[in-house]
Tab-separated table of C-alpha atoms in Angstrom:
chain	number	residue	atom	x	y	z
A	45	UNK	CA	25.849	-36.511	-48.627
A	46	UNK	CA	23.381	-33.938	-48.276
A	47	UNK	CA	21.348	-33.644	-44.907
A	48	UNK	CA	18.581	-35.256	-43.194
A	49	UNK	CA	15.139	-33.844	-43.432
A	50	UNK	CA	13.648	-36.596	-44.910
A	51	UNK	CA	9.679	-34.941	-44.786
A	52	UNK	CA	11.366	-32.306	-47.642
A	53	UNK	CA	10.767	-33.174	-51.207
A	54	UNK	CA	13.319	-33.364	-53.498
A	55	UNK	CA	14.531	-29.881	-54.562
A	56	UNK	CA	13.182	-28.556	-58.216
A	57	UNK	CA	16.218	-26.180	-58.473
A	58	UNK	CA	19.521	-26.212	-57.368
A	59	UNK	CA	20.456	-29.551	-56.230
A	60	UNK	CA	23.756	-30.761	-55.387
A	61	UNK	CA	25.545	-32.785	-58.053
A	62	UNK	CA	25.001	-36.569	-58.047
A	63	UNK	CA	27.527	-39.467	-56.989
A	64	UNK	CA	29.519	-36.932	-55.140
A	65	UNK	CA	31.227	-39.544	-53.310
A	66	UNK	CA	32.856	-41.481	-56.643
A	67	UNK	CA	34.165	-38.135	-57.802
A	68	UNK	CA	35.441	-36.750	-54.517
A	69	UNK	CA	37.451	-40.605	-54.266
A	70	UNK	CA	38.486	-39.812	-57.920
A	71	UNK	CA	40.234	-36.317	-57.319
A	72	UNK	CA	41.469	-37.230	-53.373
A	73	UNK	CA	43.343	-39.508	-51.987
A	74	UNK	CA	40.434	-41.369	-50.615
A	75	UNK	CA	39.813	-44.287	-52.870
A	76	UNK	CA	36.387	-44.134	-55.222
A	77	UNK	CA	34.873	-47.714	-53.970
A	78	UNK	CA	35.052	-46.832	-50.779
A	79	UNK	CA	33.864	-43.209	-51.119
A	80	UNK	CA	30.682	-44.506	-52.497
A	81	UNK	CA	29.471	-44.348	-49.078
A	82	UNK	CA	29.442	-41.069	-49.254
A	83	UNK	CA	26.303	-40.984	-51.495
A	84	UNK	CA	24.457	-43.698	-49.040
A	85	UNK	CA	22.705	-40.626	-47.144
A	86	UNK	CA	19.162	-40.188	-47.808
A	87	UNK	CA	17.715	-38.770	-50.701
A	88	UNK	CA	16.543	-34.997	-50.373
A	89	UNK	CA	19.027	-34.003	-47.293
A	90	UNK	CA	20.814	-31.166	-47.146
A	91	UNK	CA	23.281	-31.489	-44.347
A	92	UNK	CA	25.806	-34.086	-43.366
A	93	UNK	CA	28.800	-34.724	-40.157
A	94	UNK	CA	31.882	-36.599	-41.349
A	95	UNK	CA	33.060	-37.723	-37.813
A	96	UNK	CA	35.735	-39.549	-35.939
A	97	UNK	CA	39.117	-39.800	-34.655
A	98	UNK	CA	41.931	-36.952	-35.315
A	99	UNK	CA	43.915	-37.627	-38.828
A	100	UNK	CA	41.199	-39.258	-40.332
A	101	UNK	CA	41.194	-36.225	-42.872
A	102	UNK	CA	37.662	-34.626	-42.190
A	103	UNK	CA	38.119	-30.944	-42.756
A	104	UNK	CA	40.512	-32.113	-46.343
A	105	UNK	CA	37.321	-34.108	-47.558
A	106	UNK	CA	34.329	-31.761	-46.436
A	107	UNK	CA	36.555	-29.069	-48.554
A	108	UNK	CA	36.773	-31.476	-51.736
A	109	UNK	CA	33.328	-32.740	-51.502
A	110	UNK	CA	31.997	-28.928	-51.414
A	111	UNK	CA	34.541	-27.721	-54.117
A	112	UNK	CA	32.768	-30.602	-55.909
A	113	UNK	CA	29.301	-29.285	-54.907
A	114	UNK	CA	29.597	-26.227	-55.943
A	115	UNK	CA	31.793	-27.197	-59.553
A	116	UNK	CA	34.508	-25.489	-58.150
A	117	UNK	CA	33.636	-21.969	-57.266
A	118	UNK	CA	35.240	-21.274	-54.443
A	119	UNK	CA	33.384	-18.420	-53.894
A	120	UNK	CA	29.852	-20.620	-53.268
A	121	UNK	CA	31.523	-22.259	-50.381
A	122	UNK	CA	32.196	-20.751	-46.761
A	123	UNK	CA	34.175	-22.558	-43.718
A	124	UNK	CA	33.722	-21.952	-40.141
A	125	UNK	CA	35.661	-23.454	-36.967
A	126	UNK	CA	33.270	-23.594	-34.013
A	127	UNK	CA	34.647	-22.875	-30.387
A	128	UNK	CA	32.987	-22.614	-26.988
A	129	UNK	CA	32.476	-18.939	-27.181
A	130	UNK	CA	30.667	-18.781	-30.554
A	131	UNK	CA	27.481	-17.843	-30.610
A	132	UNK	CA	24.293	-16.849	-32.472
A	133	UNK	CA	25.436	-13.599	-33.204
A	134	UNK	CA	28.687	-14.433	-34.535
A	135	UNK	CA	27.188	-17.469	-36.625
A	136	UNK	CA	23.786	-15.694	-37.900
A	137	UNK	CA	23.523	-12.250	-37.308
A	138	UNK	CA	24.376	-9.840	-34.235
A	139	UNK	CA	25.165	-6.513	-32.802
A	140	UNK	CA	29.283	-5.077	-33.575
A	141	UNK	CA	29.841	-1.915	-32.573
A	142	UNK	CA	30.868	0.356	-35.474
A	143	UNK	CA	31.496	3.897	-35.510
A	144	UNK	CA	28.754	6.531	-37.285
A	145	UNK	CA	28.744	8.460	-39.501
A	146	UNK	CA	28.890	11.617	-36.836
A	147	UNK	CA	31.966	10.040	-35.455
A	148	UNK	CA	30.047	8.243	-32.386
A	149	UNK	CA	30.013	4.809	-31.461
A	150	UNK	CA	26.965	2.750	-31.667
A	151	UNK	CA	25.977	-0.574	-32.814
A	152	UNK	CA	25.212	-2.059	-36.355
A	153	UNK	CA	23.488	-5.360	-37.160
A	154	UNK	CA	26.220	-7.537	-39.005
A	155	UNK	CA	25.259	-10.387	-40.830
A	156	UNK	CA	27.253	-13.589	-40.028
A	157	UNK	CA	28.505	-16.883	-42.196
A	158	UNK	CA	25.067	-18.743	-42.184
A	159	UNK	CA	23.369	-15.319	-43.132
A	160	UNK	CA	25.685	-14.726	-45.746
A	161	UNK	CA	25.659	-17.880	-47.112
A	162	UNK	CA	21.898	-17.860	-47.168
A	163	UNK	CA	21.858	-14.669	-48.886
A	164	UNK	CA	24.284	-15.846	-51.863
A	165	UNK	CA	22.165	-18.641	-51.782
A	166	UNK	CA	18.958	-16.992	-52.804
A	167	UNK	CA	20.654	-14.935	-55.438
A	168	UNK	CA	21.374	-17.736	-57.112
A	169	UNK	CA	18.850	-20.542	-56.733
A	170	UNK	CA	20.061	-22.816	-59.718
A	171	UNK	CA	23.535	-23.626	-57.432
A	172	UNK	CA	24.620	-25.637	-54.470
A	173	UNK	CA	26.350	-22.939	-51.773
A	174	UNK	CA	28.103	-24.331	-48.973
A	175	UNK	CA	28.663	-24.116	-45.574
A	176	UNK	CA	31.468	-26.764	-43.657
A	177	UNK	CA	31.369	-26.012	-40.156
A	178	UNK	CA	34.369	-27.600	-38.736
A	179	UNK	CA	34.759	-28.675	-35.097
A	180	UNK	CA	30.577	-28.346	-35.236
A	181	UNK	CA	30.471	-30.169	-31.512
A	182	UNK	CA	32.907	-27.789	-29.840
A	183	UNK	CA	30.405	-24.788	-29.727
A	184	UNK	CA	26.914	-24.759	-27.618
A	185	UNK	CA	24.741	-26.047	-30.978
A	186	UNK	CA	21.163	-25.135	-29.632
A	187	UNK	CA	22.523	-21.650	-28.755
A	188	UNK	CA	24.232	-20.904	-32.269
A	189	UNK	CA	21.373	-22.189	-34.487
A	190	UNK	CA	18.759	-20.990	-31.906
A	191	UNK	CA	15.607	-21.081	-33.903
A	192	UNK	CA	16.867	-22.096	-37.268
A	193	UNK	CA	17.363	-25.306	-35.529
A	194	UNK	CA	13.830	-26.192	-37.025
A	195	UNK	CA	14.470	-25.197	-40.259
A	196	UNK	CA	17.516	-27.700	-40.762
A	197	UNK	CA	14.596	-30.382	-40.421
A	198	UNK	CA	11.592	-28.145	-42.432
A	199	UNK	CA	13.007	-26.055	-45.219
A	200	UNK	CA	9.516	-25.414	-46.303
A	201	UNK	CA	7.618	-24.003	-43.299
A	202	UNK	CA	8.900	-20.283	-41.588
A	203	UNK	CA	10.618	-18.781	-38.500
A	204	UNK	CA	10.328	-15.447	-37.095
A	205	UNK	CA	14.210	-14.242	-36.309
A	206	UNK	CA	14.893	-13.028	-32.991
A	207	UNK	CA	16.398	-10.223	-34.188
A	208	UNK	CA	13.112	-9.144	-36.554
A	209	UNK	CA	14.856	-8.837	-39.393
A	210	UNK	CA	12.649	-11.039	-41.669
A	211	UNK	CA	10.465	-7.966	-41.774
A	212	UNK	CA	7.758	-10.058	-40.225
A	213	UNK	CA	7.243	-12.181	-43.427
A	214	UNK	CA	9.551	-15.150	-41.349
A	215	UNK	CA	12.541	-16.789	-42.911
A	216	UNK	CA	13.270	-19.348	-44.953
A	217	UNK	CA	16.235	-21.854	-45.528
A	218	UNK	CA	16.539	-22.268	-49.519
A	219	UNK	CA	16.646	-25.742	-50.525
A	220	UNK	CA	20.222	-24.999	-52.621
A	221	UNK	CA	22.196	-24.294	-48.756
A	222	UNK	CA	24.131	-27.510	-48.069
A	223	UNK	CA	25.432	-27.876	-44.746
A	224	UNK	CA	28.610	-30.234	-44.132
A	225	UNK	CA	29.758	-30.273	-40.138
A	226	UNK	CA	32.994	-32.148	-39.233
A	227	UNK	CA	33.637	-33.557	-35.743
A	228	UNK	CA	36.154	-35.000	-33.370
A	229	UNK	CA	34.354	-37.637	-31.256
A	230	UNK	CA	38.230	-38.306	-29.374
A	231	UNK	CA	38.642	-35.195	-27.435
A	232	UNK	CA	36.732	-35.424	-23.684
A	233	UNK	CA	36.486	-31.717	-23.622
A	234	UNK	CA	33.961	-31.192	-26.513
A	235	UNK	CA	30.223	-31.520	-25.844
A	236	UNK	CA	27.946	-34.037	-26.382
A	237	UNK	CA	25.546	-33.745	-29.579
A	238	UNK	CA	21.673	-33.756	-28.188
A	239	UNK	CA	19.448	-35.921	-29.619
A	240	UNK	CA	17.346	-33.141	-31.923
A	241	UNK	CA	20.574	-32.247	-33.812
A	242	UNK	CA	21.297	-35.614	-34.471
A	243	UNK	CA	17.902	-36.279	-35.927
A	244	UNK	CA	18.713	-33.189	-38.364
A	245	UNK	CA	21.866	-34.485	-39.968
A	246	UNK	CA	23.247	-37.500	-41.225
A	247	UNK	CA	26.550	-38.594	-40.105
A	248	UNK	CA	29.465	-40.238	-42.062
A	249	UNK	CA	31.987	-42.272	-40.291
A	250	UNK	CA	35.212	-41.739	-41.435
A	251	UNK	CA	37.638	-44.468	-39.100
A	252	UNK	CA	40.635	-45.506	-39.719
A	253	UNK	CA	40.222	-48.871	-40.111
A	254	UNK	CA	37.417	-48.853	-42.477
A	255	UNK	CA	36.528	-47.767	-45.861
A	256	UNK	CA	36.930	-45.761	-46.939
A	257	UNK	CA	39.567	-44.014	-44.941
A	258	UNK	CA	41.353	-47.512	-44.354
A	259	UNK	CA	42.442	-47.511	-48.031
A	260	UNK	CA	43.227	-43.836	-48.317
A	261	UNK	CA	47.001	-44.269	-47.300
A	262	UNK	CA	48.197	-47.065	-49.261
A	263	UNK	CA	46.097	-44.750	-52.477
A	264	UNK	CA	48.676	-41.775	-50.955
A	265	UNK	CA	51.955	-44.228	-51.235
A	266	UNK	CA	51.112	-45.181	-54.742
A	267	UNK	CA	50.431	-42.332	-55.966
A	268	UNK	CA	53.908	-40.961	-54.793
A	269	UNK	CA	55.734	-43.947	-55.772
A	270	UNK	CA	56.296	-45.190	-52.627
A	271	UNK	CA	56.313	-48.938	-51.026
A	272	UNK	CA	53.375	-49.342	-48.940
A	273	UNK	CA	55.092	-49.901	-45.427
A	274	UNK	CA	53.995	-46.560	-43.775
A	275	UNK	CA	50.315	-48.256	-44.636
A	276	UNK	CA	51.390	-51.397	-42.601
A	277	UNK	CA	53.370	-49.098	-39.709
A	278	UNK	CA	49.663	-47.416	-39.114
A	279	UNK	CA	48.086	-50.797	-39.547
A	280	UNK	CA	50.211	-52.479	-36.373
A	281	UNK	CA	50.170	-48.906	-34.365
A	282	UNK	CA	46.278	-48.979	-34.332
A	283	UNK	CA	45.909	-52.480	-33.546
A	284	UNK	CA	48.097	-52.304	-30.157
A	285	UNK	CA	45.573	-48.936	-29.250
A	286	UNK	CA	42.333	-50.593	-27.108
A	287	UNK	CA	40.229	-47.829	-27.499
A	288	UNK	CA	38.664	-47.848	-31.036
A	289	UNK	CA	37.916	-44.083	-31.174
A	290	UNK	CA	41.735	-42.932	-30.124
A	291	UNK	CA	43.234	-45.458	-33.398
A	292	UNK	CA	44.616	-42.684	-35.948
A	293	UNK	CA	44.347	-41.862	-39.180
A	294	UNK	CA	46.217	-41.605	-41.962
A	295	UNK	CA	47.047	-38.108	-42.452
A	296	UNK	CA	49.747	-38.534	-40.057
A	297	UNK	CA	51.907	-40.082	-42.507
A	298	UNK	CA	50.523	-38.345	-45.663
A	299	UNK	CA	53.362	-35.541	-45.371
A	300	UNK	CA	56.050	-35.687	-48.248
A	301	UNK	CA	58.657	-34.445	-46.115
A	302	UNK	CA	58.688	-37.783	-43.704
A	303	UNK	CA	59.963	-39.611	-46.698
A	304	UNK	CA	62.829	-37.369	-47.814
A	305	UNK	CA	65.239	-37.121	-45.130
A	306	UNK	CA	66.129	-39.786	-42.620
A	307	UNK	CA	64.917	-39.336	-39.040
A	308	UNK	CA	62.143	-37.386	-39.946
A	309	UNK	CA	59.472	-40.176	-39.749
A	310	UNK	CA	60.729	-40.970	-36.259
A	311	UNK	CA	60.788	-37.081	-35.328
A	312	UNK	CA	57.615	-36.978	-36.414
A	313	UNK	CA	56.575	-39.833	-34.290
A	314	UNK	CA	58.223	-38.336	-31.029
A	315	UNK	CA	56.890	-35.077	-31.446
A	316	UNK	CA	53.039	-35.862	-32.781
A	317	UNK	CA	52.001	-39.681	-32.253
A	318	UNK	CA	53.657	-40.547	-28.948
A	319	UNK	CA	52.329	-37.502	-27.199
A	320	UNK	CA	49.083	-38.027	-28.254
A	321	UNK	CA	48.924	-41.366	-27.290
A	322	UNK	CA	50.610	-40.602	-24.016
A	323	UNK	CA	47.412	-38.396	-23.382
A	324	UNK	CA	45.122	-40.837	-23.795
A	325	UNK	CA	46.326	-44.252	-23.615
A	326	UNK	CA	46.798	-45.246	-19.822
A	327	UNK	CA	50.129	-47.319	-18.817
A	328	UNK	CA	53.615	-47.133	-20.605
A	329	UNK	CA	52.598	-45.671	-23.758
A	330	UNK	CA	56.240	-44.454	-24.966
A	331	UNK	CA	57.009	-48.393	-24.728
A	332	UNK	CA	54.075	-49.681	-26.052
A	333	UNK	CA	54.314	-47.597	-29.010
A	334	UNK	CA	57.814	-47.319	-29.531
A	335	UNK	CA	58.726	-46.981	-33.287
A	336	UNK	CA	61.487	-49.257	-33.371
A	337	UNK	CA	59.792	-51.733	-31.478
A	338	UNK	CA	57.000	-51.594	-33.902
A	339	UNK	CA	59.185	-51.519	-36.807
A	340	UNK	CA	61.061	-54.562	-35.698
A	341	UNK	CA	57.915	-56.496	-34.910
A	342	UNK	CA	56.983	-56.064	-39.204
A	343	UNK	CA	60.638	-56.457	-39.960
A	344	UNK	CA	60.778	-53.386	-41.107
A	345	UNK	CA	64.062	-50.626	-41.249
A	346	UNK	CA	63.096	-47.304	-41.290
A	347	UNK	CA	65.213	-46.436	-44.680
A	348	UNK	CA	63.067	-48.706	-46.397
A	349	UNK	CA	59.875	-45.881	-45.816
A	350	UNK	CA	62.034	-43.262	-47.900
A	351	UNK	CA	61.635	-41.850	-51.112
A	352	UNK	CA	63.938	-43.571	-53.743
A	353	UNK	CA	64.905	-41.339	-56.720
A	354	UNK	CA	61.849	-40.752	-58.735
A	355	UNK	CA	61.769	-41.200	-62.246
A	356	UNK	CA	61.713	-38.104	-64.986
A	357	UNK	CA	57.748	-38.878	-65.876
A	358	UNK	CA	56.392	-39.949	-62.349
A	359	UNK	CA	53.659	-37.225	-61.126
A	360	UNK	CA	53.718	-36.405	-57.741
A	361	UNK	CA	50.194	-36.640	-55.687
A	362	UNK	CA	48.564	-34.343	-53.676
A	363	UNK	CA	49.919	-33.911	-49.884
A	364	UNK	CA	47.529	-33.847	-47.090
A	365	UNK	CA	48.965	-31.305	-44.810
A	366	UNK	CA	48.552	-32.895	-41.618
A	367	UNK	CA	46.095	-34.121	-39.193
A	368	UNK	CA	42.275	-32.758	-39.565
C-alpha cells in the first residue's frame, strides 16, 4: 500500500517492506487472506487512504501497517489528525511567534510534521518514514499541501517553497516518505476529495461487510475464546441499515469489557450504536434497532455473548480500543 504516482520508477533505496498486507493480517486482528488486498496497490506508490464507515478500524491498521513499514521504530513514523482550521503552516512549515533572545517578541519559521518527516527522511535514505494523516478529508487539502501537491504525483522533478526556504535549489520529496491518509466517507460535514488528490493516492476500502474487515471480528472472538455471536449481532444490525456507507464496523464490539459484566453490551449499545444510528437513519431507529429485538430475531440471550472462565494457558488477544 504505498501511493499512486505511477510515472515514478521503482525506488533504488529505501523501499517499504514487501507483502505488508499478509504481515499486518498476521500481527492484527484483521485476518491475513483478506489483508492481501492491502498489497493490490500499484507498484512504485508511495501514498495510500484506507476509507469508510466509523469502526471499521482505520487509524488501528494505518498504525500497524506503518509500525510494519518502518520494522518497528516508532520513532520513523509520525501521526496527524486533520481539522478545518489546519493549514499549510501548521502541516509544512510556518510563522510561531517566539520570544528573542533580547526578550522581544517576533516570529520564527517552525518546521511542521510533513517537514519533519521529510527531514528524518533524508537522513536516512535506506528506511521507510511515515506519515498517517488521520481524518485527511476534514481539512482544506489543496490549502495544506499547497504546492507539494505536485510532488505527491512527481517525486523526481522540483518545487520552489513559498516560504523560500529551499534556498532556491527547489525541494524534493525523497522516495523513502510513505504517506498513509485515513478517512470517514459517513460524516456530511467533511469535504469532498477533488479529483487531483484522488489521482495522487490510492484508496483502500475497508467496509464492514467485506474482506477484509468482514472477517476481522469473528478473528477478535477467537482469539479471546469467545463464541462468535457478537460477529452474527453486527451481521443482522448492518443488514436492517439501508444506507451501505452508515453499516458499522467491528470495533464496536472489539472491547473486552462488553464481555465481562452483564449489561454492559446493551449499555454500550444505548449509549454508542443507537445514537448514532438515530443521527443518521431516518424513521424509528430506537425500534428498528432495538437490541433485544435483534437478539430475539437470532435466538440469541445476551449471557450467551459473555466471557466464560478462561482456561490457565489461553492467551488473551489484542483489544481494539474503540471505534476509529
Amino acid at each position: 500500500m504505498r501511493g499512486r504516482g505511477t510515472r515514478q520508477r521503482p525506488s533504488r533505496s529505501g523501499s517499504a517492506p514487501p507483502r505488508a498486507g499478509r504481515q499486518v493480517g498476521r500481527r492484527s486482528a484483521y485476518p491475513s487472506a483478506g489483508s492481501r488486498r492491502l498489497d493490490r496497490t500499484p507498484q512504485g506508490t508511495t501514498s495510500a487512504r484506507l476509507l469508510r464507515p466509523a469502526g471499521t478500524g482505520k487509524t488501528y491498521l494505518a498504525r500497524k501497517l506503518a509500525l510494519h513499514l518502518t520494522a518497528g521504530r516508532r520513532e520513523r513514523v509520525t501521526l496527524v489528525q486533520f481539522h478545518p482550521s489546519y493549514a499549510y503552516e501548521d502541516f509544512f512549515e510556518g510563522f510561531r511567534p517566539r520570544q528573542g533572545k533580547d526578550g522581544q517578541p517576533g516570529f520564527e519559521l517552525v518546521p511542521g510534521p510533513f517537514r519533519r518527516t521529510v527531514e528524518n527522511a533524508r537522513k536516512d535514505p535506506s528506511s521507510p518514514h511515515v506519515l498517517i494523516i488521520d481524518e485527511i478529508n476534514r481539512a482544506n487539502l489543496a490549502r495544506d499541501f499547497g504546492e507539494l501537491y505536485f510532488l505527491l504525483e512527481y517525486r523526481d522533478d522540483i518545487v520552489h517553497l513559498q516560504y523560500g526556504t529551499d534556498d532556491g535549489n527547489g525541494f524534493t520529496l525523497p522516495r523513502n516518505v510513505v504517506i498513509i491518509g485515513t478517512m470517514n466517507t459517513v460524516d456530511r460535514s467533511v469535504a469532498r476529495v477533488d479529483a487531483a488528490m484522488r489521482r495522487r493516492f490510492s484508496f483502500v476500502e475497508l467496509h464492514p461487510t467485506a474482506e477484509p474487515t468482514s472477517s476481522v471480528l469473528r478473528s477478535w472472538l477467537r482469539s479471546e475464546g469467545l463464541p462468535d455471536t457478537a460477529a452474527l449481532l453486527l451481521e443482522e444490525l448492518n443488514s436492517r441499515i439501508a444506507e451501505r456507507d452508515f453499516q458499522l464496523g467491528p470495533s464496536y464490539f472489539m472491547r473486552r469489557s462488553l464481555y465481562e459484566k452483564p449489561g454492559a453490551l446493551a449499555r454500550a449499545w444505548r449509549t454508542s450504536i443507537l445514537p448514532l444510528l438515530a443521527d443518521q437513519e431516518p424513521g424509528d431507529a430506537i425500534g428498528r434497532f432495538a437490541l433485544d429485538e435483534i437478539l430475539d430475531e437470532l435466538g440469541i440471550e445476551e449471557a450467551t455473548l459473555l466471557r466464560q472462565a478462561p482456561s490457565a494457558d489461553e492467551t488473551p488477544g489484542e483489544d481494539v480500543s474503540g471505534p476509529a
